[in-house]
Structure formats: C-alpha cells, structure tokens
C-alpha cells in the first residue's frame, strides 16, 4: 500500500518500472486505470473541468498500453471519441496531448493506420491552431508515405481514398457562390465546414501526388470531383492541380504568408544590436529565401493526371456547363482557369465540346483583360477532329478584332500567331480570301507582325498550298516535294495499317531460333496457357478449324485500284505474299502464323530492347507513357507563342540594380577606372586633360579667357614668339 501511494505521485517512475516488469506492477497500473476512468466520467458530466493530472494519466497509459493490451483495448477508441465529440470544449493543451498520444499508439502498432486517419481527418478543418494543424497534416502524409515505401499498400490507399472522396462529396449539394468579391463561407456554417473538409482532401491528395506516393486514377478522380465543388476555393485548388501550377490560396496554414525581408532588416537596424538578434535575423532570412526559391519557375501542365481522367468527355462537358451557367458569378481569373483546363482536356483527348467556341467568341477582343491567356486556351482546344465549321467563325472574329490597321503592332502579331496556332491544328477552318489578306502582313515594317504572317504562310505552304496563290506557294510546294506532309481532308484518316509495328523483329527472332535449333519451330499449344481467351459461341458451333478457299487462278491474286492508278496505286502482292513496292519490307508473319499472347509479349520485349539499344531519343520516347506529347496537336503552348517576338521591355527596378551591380564587378568600392586603363603606371587624368574636356560655357567665364580678351598687342606678340620658339625646339 505504501509503495502504491508513493508511485501514484510519480508516474514517470511507475512507467519505467512497468516496462521492466509488467506483471509485478499490474495492481499499480489498474489503480491508475480506474483513476483515469473516473476522471473521464467526470469530464462527460462537466466538460469544462480539465486538470493537468488527466493529461498526465493519458500520456502514462499510452506509454504502457502495449504491456496490458486486454485492459487498454478500449483506450484508443475513448481518446478518438473524446477528440471528435468534445473537440470544441477541450483546451488547446488537452487537444495537443490527446492527438500526440493517439499518434504514439499508432507508432506502437496498437491501432492501425486506418483507425488513426479516421480520427485525424475530421480534425483538420476544425483546428484553429496552425501548429497543431501542421503537425496533423505532416503525420497523415508521413503515415501514408511509410506504408507505401516498400510496396504499394493497396488496402490502406483504397480506404484513405474513399475517405477523401467522401470529404469532397459532403458539400457537393450546395449552391455555387462564385468568387466575385472573394466570398467566403462562415466557419460556423455546416456548409463552410464541408468546404474546409473538401479543401483539405484536395490539398492532401495533391501533396501525395507531388511526392509520387499516389499516381493512380483514383487519386485523379478525387481532384476531378473537386473541380465541380460549389465552393470556388476548392474549385481553384483542383484546377491548379491539372494545370500544373501552384495555387496561392490552397494552403490553409498561416505560416505561408510572405516574409517582409526589408521590414526585418529595418527593425534590426533600429533595435538594440545583440548576437541573438543577428542569429534570429539570419535564420528568418534563410527561411524566406528557401520559401521563395523556385517561385519564378514556369509551371507545366500535369499531363499524366489529364490522361488518367476516367471519362474525359463527361468531364469536359461538366466544365463547360459550370463555365456557361455561372458566367456572371465567377471572376475573370477563375473563368480563365476553367478555360485553360477545358482546352487542355479537349486537346489531349480530342473532345468535341462545340459550345465552348460559341462561348469564347465574346472574349476575343484586343481590349479584353488577360486576352493572351484566352487565346492560348482557344488554340489548345482545337485538334484535327474539331469540325472546321465551328472554328471558321472564330478565325473570322480573330481577324476582325486583332488584324487590322486600327490597332497596335503587338495586337496584330498576337492575332496572326493565334490564327496560325488554330490553323496548325485544323487547317481546313481557314478561308482562302482571308488567308490571302493575312499573309500580306509579311511586308510590314514591324518584326513581330512580319514573323506572324510568315509563319502562317509557311504553315499553308506545307499543309495545304492549294489555298495560296501560285506565286506564294514556294518552290517546294510548286514541285510537290512535301506531298506526304499535307493535311488530309476533314474526316479522312491516314493510310490503313498494313503491318504490326515491330513484327519484323519477332520474325527475325524466330528465324534465329530456327537456325540455332536446326529445325522449324511448330506452334505450341503451351503458348496459350495462362492467358484468358474470349470465345465466340456462334463461331465455335459453326466450325472448329480452318476453311480452305480455293482460287481458280492463283496467279490472279492481285489488288489494284482503277480510279487512282496514277497517284495512289496500291502495291501488288506476289506469290510469296510480300509486297513489290520499293518501300520498307512488310513482315508476312501475321499471314503465315497465328500469333499467341506469348508472341505479343515477346514482341513487346523485342521492341523495348530495340528502343533501348537505339542511339536516338525518338524511339525511346515512343515507348513512353506520354507518347502523345510528341504530336504537335497535343503540345501545350504558352503566352509567349501568342505574343511572338517583342521589343525589349523597359527594365524594372530589380533589373536596373542588377545591371548596376554587374558593372561594379572587378573594381574598388569607390573611385573610377577612367584614366587608368592602358597605362604602364596607373594614374588619374591631369588638370590639363580635364580642362580640355570642360564645357564651353564654363570656360567663357574663366579668368584665362577673360585675360585673353583684355591683353594688349605687346602681350599677344610675346605669347606668339614664345609659341614659335617652343615649336622650333620640339622639332630639334
């Protein structure tokens, strides 16, 4: 009894003894356990009654929970319920203690990651302390990262993604508020709390994607759902994820505010000079430099996330619907974000959302704010499957608003470049009369206008020279050199595939195997083992083998085209089954052998090996996941492509100071290099040299000039004689 009373007042000592011998000190632990339960019951009756001893008991039980698993089985659930149900009434210190001990239980494997995250996720939107919020956020990210370090923990990822998706969906039924005037939900409103939950779900998903922990389609679906959230702040954070740019408002931490460097330095100058103050200033400046590092880097689109969209057509149509429906509620910046994402999705997946071109026409004026970004969105939305009839009015509008003598040369250049980018993706949307007028601007005196007009002329010389006048087609187009590079009419596809890519590699590989074995390799049924096959009941019932078709004359096996025998004559097939054209050899393996799934797997390996052994980079890129980025139609353009080459803008203060500092390199702090260059003994200029370069107005009022005017004839003769004598002496 005396020992128990002694240890009651010294919980750290009791904790140490229990970890050494849990069985011997079980009674002391049960005494503390009962004390904890009694305090918890009192707290349920009176939530305001919180004492220091309760926090010490919680920390003590969390430390020794692994020693008595049966007795403390309900302890994690009690801590979680206390946080979730009574979070508002808990003091800040009690909240922090409960969260820390709950995380400690996870580190000791008392609870699973799912149980911990179920308790931490609801706390993020309810926490007002930036320190505790950052601590919870880092713990969530660390726990998921550690779980997926060795291999993907699909069970945990699936559960966490379901929780994040539900957090986004909670507030989807609300009305769209818009962001004109930066409307914000009140924190005490349930809809505002749902918006905070959705915001944190988007922020955590973006962070996990950025760190490379989640790269699957489910995480993309969470952010895609956030693009249609009624709260504009959540929409903006989701749109920035797909655009690959940093959202300045997606972080809820108070620590992300900009650091006033000049203010810190000013306070340091007027305050008392101490070593600790200098050390603190250096630390703050270092943190500010680290935070601002990389802010000026140009962002690129998140192409992989756009490619992982589940239903791109529905996604694009929903984006257009919210853009068109809430046009009066959204600010211009937010509408441009939606336009940019919609255009990139349309260009990447070749979608046809024709209402977008009708909507964007009203913004195509040279006085529109941020018109370069709108022109970029327009150009990126066009592709070869876009109907030319939908693009022709847009090009006509661009020409009327941007390309005429009544606007500045920068506006004309932007209009020509925009028309060129649109026409490069859909050449058939251009009209011949309009094209002839636009290319006349190549005779302009402005460099940017000339470059834009010449780029448009060069484009149509390559893709469709028939739209140009004969004298404007150029030598190559007139001679028909680049016939293969010309654009196909709308709706026409390229020549049908006559061979499987890389099949010749498989044929050569099988040929080498035959030579090594010395006998022909027969098709083995084992090649089909382990592969799922789709069977057709109708075909199985009709026949079980090949149907032999006999020809009356084997020598008449020839394919010809009677309409276009002159230009597009198709190759004839010889008796061996190979084409007789001079083009690349086509493999006949597909017509002589049934390719099994094992053959296709081997074909993929051979293609990959051939790409890796190639010296160039183009074959390797073709095998990558982002092969579509090589297509010019899928390239994302920037505002610089629309604006074109511009005159050098006036330097701002930072650029002028940088130029001044660059000019001061390699010289002393004070002084000038004038008069010291190209001299054996460095020296400054003499007074006589300085007088020679003085302004004439300063010389007129000097005593020497006035003395010359007042000199007598005798004095002038003496000076002339002295000058002659000096000249004679110098000649000697």
XYZ file of C-alpha atoms in Angstrom, residues 167-553:
387
model
C -14.934 14.514 -47.735
C -15.179 16.147 -51.172
C -18.710 14.860 -51.793
C -20.121 16.151 -48.489
C -20.644 19.691 -49.763
C -21.427 18.931 -53.418
C -25.152 19.574 -52.948
C -24.647 23.252 -52.058
C -25.214 26.200 -54.363
C -22.298 27.730 -56.227
C -21.424 31.026 -54.543
C -18.959 32.479 -57.032
C -15.748 34.348 -56.247
C -16.539 37.937 -57.210
C -15.690 39.887 -54.092
C -13.860 36.804 -52.723
C -16.937 35.373 -50.967
C -16.019 33.135 -48.047
C -18.198 30.716 -46.109
C -18.591 31.434 -42.374
C -16.756 28.875 -40.284
C -19.770 28.201 -38.063
C -21.855 27.240 -41.085
C -22.119 23.474 -41.783
C -21.589 24.169 -45.489
C -18.465 26.113 -44.608
C -17.183 23.162 -42.585
C -17.869 20.840 -45.533
C -15.936 23.196 -47.788
C -12.970 23.067 -45.409
C -13.104 19.264 -45.429
C -13.147 19.235 -49.219
C -10.278 21.726 -49.327
C -8.121 19.578 -47.082
C -8.955 16.473 -49.109
C -7.742 18.213 -52.271
C -4.607 19.579 -50.571
C -3.606 16.168 -49.181
C -4.255 14.411 -52.496
C -2.165 16.981 -54.361
C 0.675 16.584 -51.876
C 0.632 12.787 -52.147
C 0.640 13.066 -55.942
C 3.503 15.559 -55.900
C 5.597 13.286 -53.698
C 4.953 10.336 -56.047
C 3.127 8.258 -53.425
C -0.196 8.194 -55.302
C -0.070 8.124 -59.093
C -3.204 6.174 -59.937
C -6.538 7.109 -61.468
C -8.398 7.055 -58.133
C -6.422 9.981 -56.751
C -7.076 11.856 -60.002
C -10.800 11.176 -59.586
C -10.752 12.840 -56.152
C -9.316 16.060 -57.576
C -11.557 15.823 -60.649
C -14.576 15.749 -58.348
C -13.236 18.870 -56.642
C -13.357 20.755 -59.958
C -17.167 20.808 -59.632
C -17.371 21.701 -55.942
C -19.723 24.632 -55.211
C -17.009 26.461 -53.233
C -14.775 28.383 -55.617
C -11.699 27.980 -53.438
C -11.927 24.188 -53.735
C -12.504 24.510 -57.472
C -9.441 26.691 -57.877
C -7.175 24.286 -55.985
C -8.415 21.365 -58.120
C -7.987 23.275 -61.380
C -4.429 24.266 -60.463
C -3.587 20.597 -59.899
C -4.388 19.667 -63.515
C -2.798 22.820 -64.883
C 0.451 22.039 -63.059
C 0.637 25.465 -61.403
C 0.806 26.388 -57.737
C -2.367 27.716 -56.170
C -1.588 30.588 -53.840
C -4.796 30.026 -51.881
C -4.872 26.271 -51.478
C -2.869 26.244 -48.268
C -4.744 26.998 -45.096
C -1.632 27.370 -42.949
C -0.921 30.791 -41.517
C 2.794 30.142 -41.908
C 2.603 30.522 -45.687
C 2.301 34.284 -45.555
C 5.011 36.245 -47.350
C 8.003 37.317 -45.277
C 8.805 41.043 -45.305
C 12.587 40.959 -45.731
C 13.016 44.732 -45.795
C 10.932 45.043 -42.636
C 13.125 42.550 -40.808
C 16.270 44.382 -41.832
C 14.794 47.755 -40.844
C 13.819 46.516 -37.386
C 17.294 45.089 -36.961
C 18.854 48.491 -37.694
C 16.761 50.450 -35.193
C 16.650 47.846 -32.411
C 19.393 47.031 -29.970
C 22.301 45.145 -31.544
C 22.772 41.714 -29.967
C 24.218 38.419 -31.140
C 20.939 36.611 -30.601
C 19.166 39.226 -32.732
C 21.668 38.748 -35.559
C 21.270 34.983 -35.356
C 17.479 35.244 -35.428
C 17.594 37.579 -38.427
C 19.861 35.202 -40.373
C 17.518 32.326 -39.607
C 14.458 34.266 -40.796
C 16.189 35.405 -43.987
C 17.276 31.842 -44.713
C 13.719 30.573 -44.266
C 12.361 33.320 -46.546
C 14.949 32.508 -49.211
C 14.071 28.826 -49.058
C 10.349 29.582 -49.341
C 10.769 31.894 -52.313
C 13.109 29.502 -54.100
C 11.549 28.255 -57.300
C 8.583 30.653 -57.316
C 9.688 32.173 -60.588
C 9.922 28.842 -62.380
C 7.481 28.374 -65.213
C 4.953 25.648 -64.491
C 3.984 22.939 -66.935
C 0.753 21.049 -67.310
C 0.118 17.892 -65.311
C -0.179 15.784 -68.452
C -0.210 12.405 -66.706
C -3.155 13.424 -64.499
C -5.122 14.647 -67.520
C -4.513 11.323 -69.250
C -5.826 9.389 -66.228
C -9.250 11.039 -66.260
C -11.952 8.373 -66.126
C -14.491 9.888 -68.561
C -12.881 12.850 -70.341
C -15.924 13.681 -72.460
C -18.251 13.944 -69.470
C -15.576 15.828 -67.523
C -15.193 18.367 -70.322
C -18.940 18.828 -70.725
C -19.357 19.439 -66.977
C -16.564 22.020 -67.054
C -18.287 23.834 -69.898
C -21.651 23.684 -68.098
C -20.345 25.373 -64.931
C -18.418 27.880 -67.050
C -21.510 28.812 -69.032
C -24.041 28.611 -66.186
C -22.110 30.661 -63.630
C -20.515 33.109 -66.033
C -21.845 36.119 -64.091
C -20.733 34.782 -60.686
C -17.145 33.814 -61.447
C -14.359 36.341 -61.726
C -12.317 36.571 -64.901
C -9.290 34.840 -63.375
C -11.376 31.853 -62.304
C -13.072 31.611 -65.705
C -9.681 31.609 -67.413
C -8.593 28.718 -65.167
C -11.620 26.697 -66.291
C -10.980 27.635 -69.933
C -7.362 26.503 -69.727
C -8.198 23.139 -68.194
C -11.103 22.534 -70.575
C -8.933 23.361 -73.588
C -6.140 21.043 -72.459
C -8.559 18.181 -71.863
C -10.121 18.775 -75.276
C -6.742 18.831 -76.980
C -5.342 15.799 -75.162
C -8.366 13.529 -75.594
C -9.619 15.102 -78.860
C -13.003 16.002 -77.444
C -15.703 17.971 -79.229
C -17.383 20.449 -76.881
C -18.653 22.776 -79.597
C -20.438 25.131 -77.219
C -17.052 26.260 -75.920
C -16.252 28.052 -79.200
C -19.567 29.914 -79.117
C -18.875 30.923 -75.515
C -15.298 32.135 -76.030
C -16.100 34.378 -79.007
C -17.328 37.206 -76.746
C -13.887 37.377 -75.084
C -11.952 37.671 -78.361
C -11.356 41.428 -78.346
C -7.999 43.171 -78.123
C -9.182 45.255 -75.154
C -10.122 42.208 -73.091
C -8.112 41.748 -69.903
C -5.730 38.778 -69.983
C -6.563 38.124 -73.607
C -3.276 36.221 -74.273
C -4.364 33.507 -71.810
C -7.766 33.299 -73.515
C -6.101 32.966 -76.933
C -3.887 30.182 -75.574
C -6.967 28.319 -74.308
C -8.646 28.710 -77.691
C -5.659 27.343 -79.611
C -5.166 24.364 -77.287
C -8.792 23.269 -77.601
C -8.576 22.733 -81.364
C -7.493 19.401 -82.888
C -7.860 17.521 -86.160
C -11.281 16.109 -85.181
C -12.779 19.527 -84.455
C -15.336 20.408 -87.172
C -13.979 23.225 -89.368
C -17.425 24.844 -89.472
C -17.191 25.510 -85.726
C -13.722 27.088 -85.987
C -14.240 29.252 -89.078
C -16.342 31.925 -87.260
C -13.709 32.053 -84.518
C -10.903 32.697 -87.009
C -13.015 35.335 -88.724
C -13.617 37.017 -85.356
C -9.872 36.972 -84.578
C -9.081 38.604 -87.900
C -11.721 41.306 -87.435
C -10.677 42.207 -83.888
C -6.896 41.791 -83.945
C -5.628 42.078 -87.516
C -6.448 45.486 -88.981
C -4.616 48.825 -89.296
C -6.524 50.416 -86.409
C -4.658 48.556 -83.655
C -1.073 48.412 -82.426
C 1.502 46.129 -83.989
C 1.596 43.944 -80.849
C -2.121 43.268 -81.244
C -1.718 42.334 -84.920
C 1.133 39.961 -84.069
C -0.930 38.286 -81.345
C -3.855 37.867 -83.743
C -1.698 36.358 -86.502
C 0.003 33.978 -84.086
C -3.345 32.878 -82.659
C -4.738 32.213 -86.122
C -1.591 30.275 -87.000
C -1.852 28.055 -83.901
C -5.526 27.354 -84.563
C -4.886 26.651 -88.257
C -1.968 24.363 -87.453
C -4.368 22.077 -85.595
C -7.264 22.382 -88.066
C -6.066 23.772 -91.447
C -9.451 23.395 -93.129
C -11.074 26.072 -90.973
C -9.290 28.841 -92.910
C -10.893 30.683 -95.848
C -8.861 31.398 -98.977
C -9.744 35.093 -99.206
C -8.971 35.655 -95.531
C -5.685 33.771 -95.837
C -4.539 35.901 -98.777
C -5.259 39.062 -96.777
C -3.456 37.837 -93.667
C -0.224 36.814 -95.364
C 0.086 40.294 -96.904
C 1.192 41.485 -93.465
C 4.569 39.835 -94.110
C 5.520 43.117 -95.802
C 5.034 45.046 -92.564
C 7.894 47.000 -91.018
C 7.300 45.550 -87.566
C 9.334 42.451 -86.788
C 6.649 40.672 -84.753
C 3.954 41.215 -87.398
C 6.257 40.032 -90.175
C 7.169 36.885 -88.222
C 3.500 36.068 -87.574
C 2.486 36.483 -91.228
C 5.466 34.475 -92.488
C 4.682 31.701 -90.012
C 1.135 31.489 -91.360
C 2.413 31.453 -94.948
C 4.949 28.735 -94.164
C 2.270 26.625 -92.489
C -0.027 26.586 -95.516
C 2.872 26.009 -97.893
C 3.355 22.713 -96.043
C -0.178 21.546 -95.236
C -2.366 22.968 -97.998
C -0.580 25.030 -100.685
C -3.640 24.938 -102.948
C -5.202 27.672 -100.775
C -2.362 30.022 -101.743
C -1.861 31.876 -104.975
C 0.597 30.322 -107.396
C 3.309 32.921 -106.775
C 3.009 32.438 -102.979
C 3.288 28.647 -102.832
C 7.050 28.490 -102.864
C 9.429 26.186 -104.662
C 8.842 23.007 -102.646
C 5.059 23.264 -102.812
C 5.090 24.002 -106.541
C 7.307 20.973 -107.211
C 5.223 18.750 -104.940
C 8.123 17.804 -102.668
C 6.212 17.657 -99.360
C 3.104 15.847 -100.567
C 3.211 13.381 -97.664
C 3.172 16.178 -95.096
C -0.018 17.786 -96.355
C -3.157 17.716 -94.239
C -5.844 15.178 -95.042
C -9.385 16.403 -95.660
C -11.595 16.541 -92.597
C -12.875 13.096 -91.688
C -10.218 11.266 -93.697
C -7.786 9.068 -91.809
C -4.264 8.175 -92.735
C -3.473 5.077 -94.766
C -4.713 1.925 -93.115
C -2.157 -0.110 -91.243
C -0.673 -2.903 -93.331
C 1.634 -4.301 -90.715
C 2.037 -4.666 -86.960
C 4.694 -2.334 -85.659
C 7.869 -4.232 -84.839
C 6.608 -7.533 -86.263
C 9.751 -7.857 -88.355
C 11.732 -8.020 -85.092
C 9.698 -11.040 -83.996
C 10.144 -12.676 -87.394
C 13.923 -12.236 -87.259
C 13.971 -13.550 -83.690
C 12.073 -16.721 -84.672
C 14.321 -17.155 -87.688
C 17.406 -17.072 -85.473
C 15.832 -19.648 -83.175
C 15.178 -21.954 -86.134
C 18.774 -21.656 -87.256
C 20.050 -22.422 -83.756
C 17.772 -25.455 -83.273
C 18.246 -26.660 -86.822
C 14.554 -27.358 -87.299
C 11.366 -25.437 -87.779
C 9.509 -24.309 -84.710
C 5.938 -25.515 -84.673
C 3.200 -23.665 -82.911
C 2.959 -24.951 -79.387
C -0.314 -25.029 -77.507
C 1.584 -24.172 -74.333
C 1.876 -20.616 -75.621
C -1.831 -20.187 -74.869
C -1.622 -21.480 -71.298
C -2.105 -18.848 -68.621
C -3.806 -16.376 -70.980
C -7.504 -15.533 -70.888
C -9.279 -16.098 -74.184
C -12.649 -14.813 -75.342
C -14.608 -17.437 -77.157
C -17.473 -16.889 -79.543
C -20.188 -19.447 -79.146
C -21.537 -18.934 -82.641
C -18.172 -19.396 -84.290
C -17.397 -22.469 -82.186
C -20.616 -24.124 -83.194
C -20.202 -23.423 -86.884
C -16.650 -24.667 -87.394
C -13.750 -25.975 -85.395
C -10.963 -25.334 -87.864
C -9.836 -23.508 -90.967
C -11.981 -23.170 -94.073
C -9.882 -23.781 -97.199
C -10.816 -21.455 -100.048
C -9.544 -22.494 -103.452
C -8.903 -19.977 -106.181
C -9.425 -20.658 -109.869
C -6.200 -18.994 -110.780
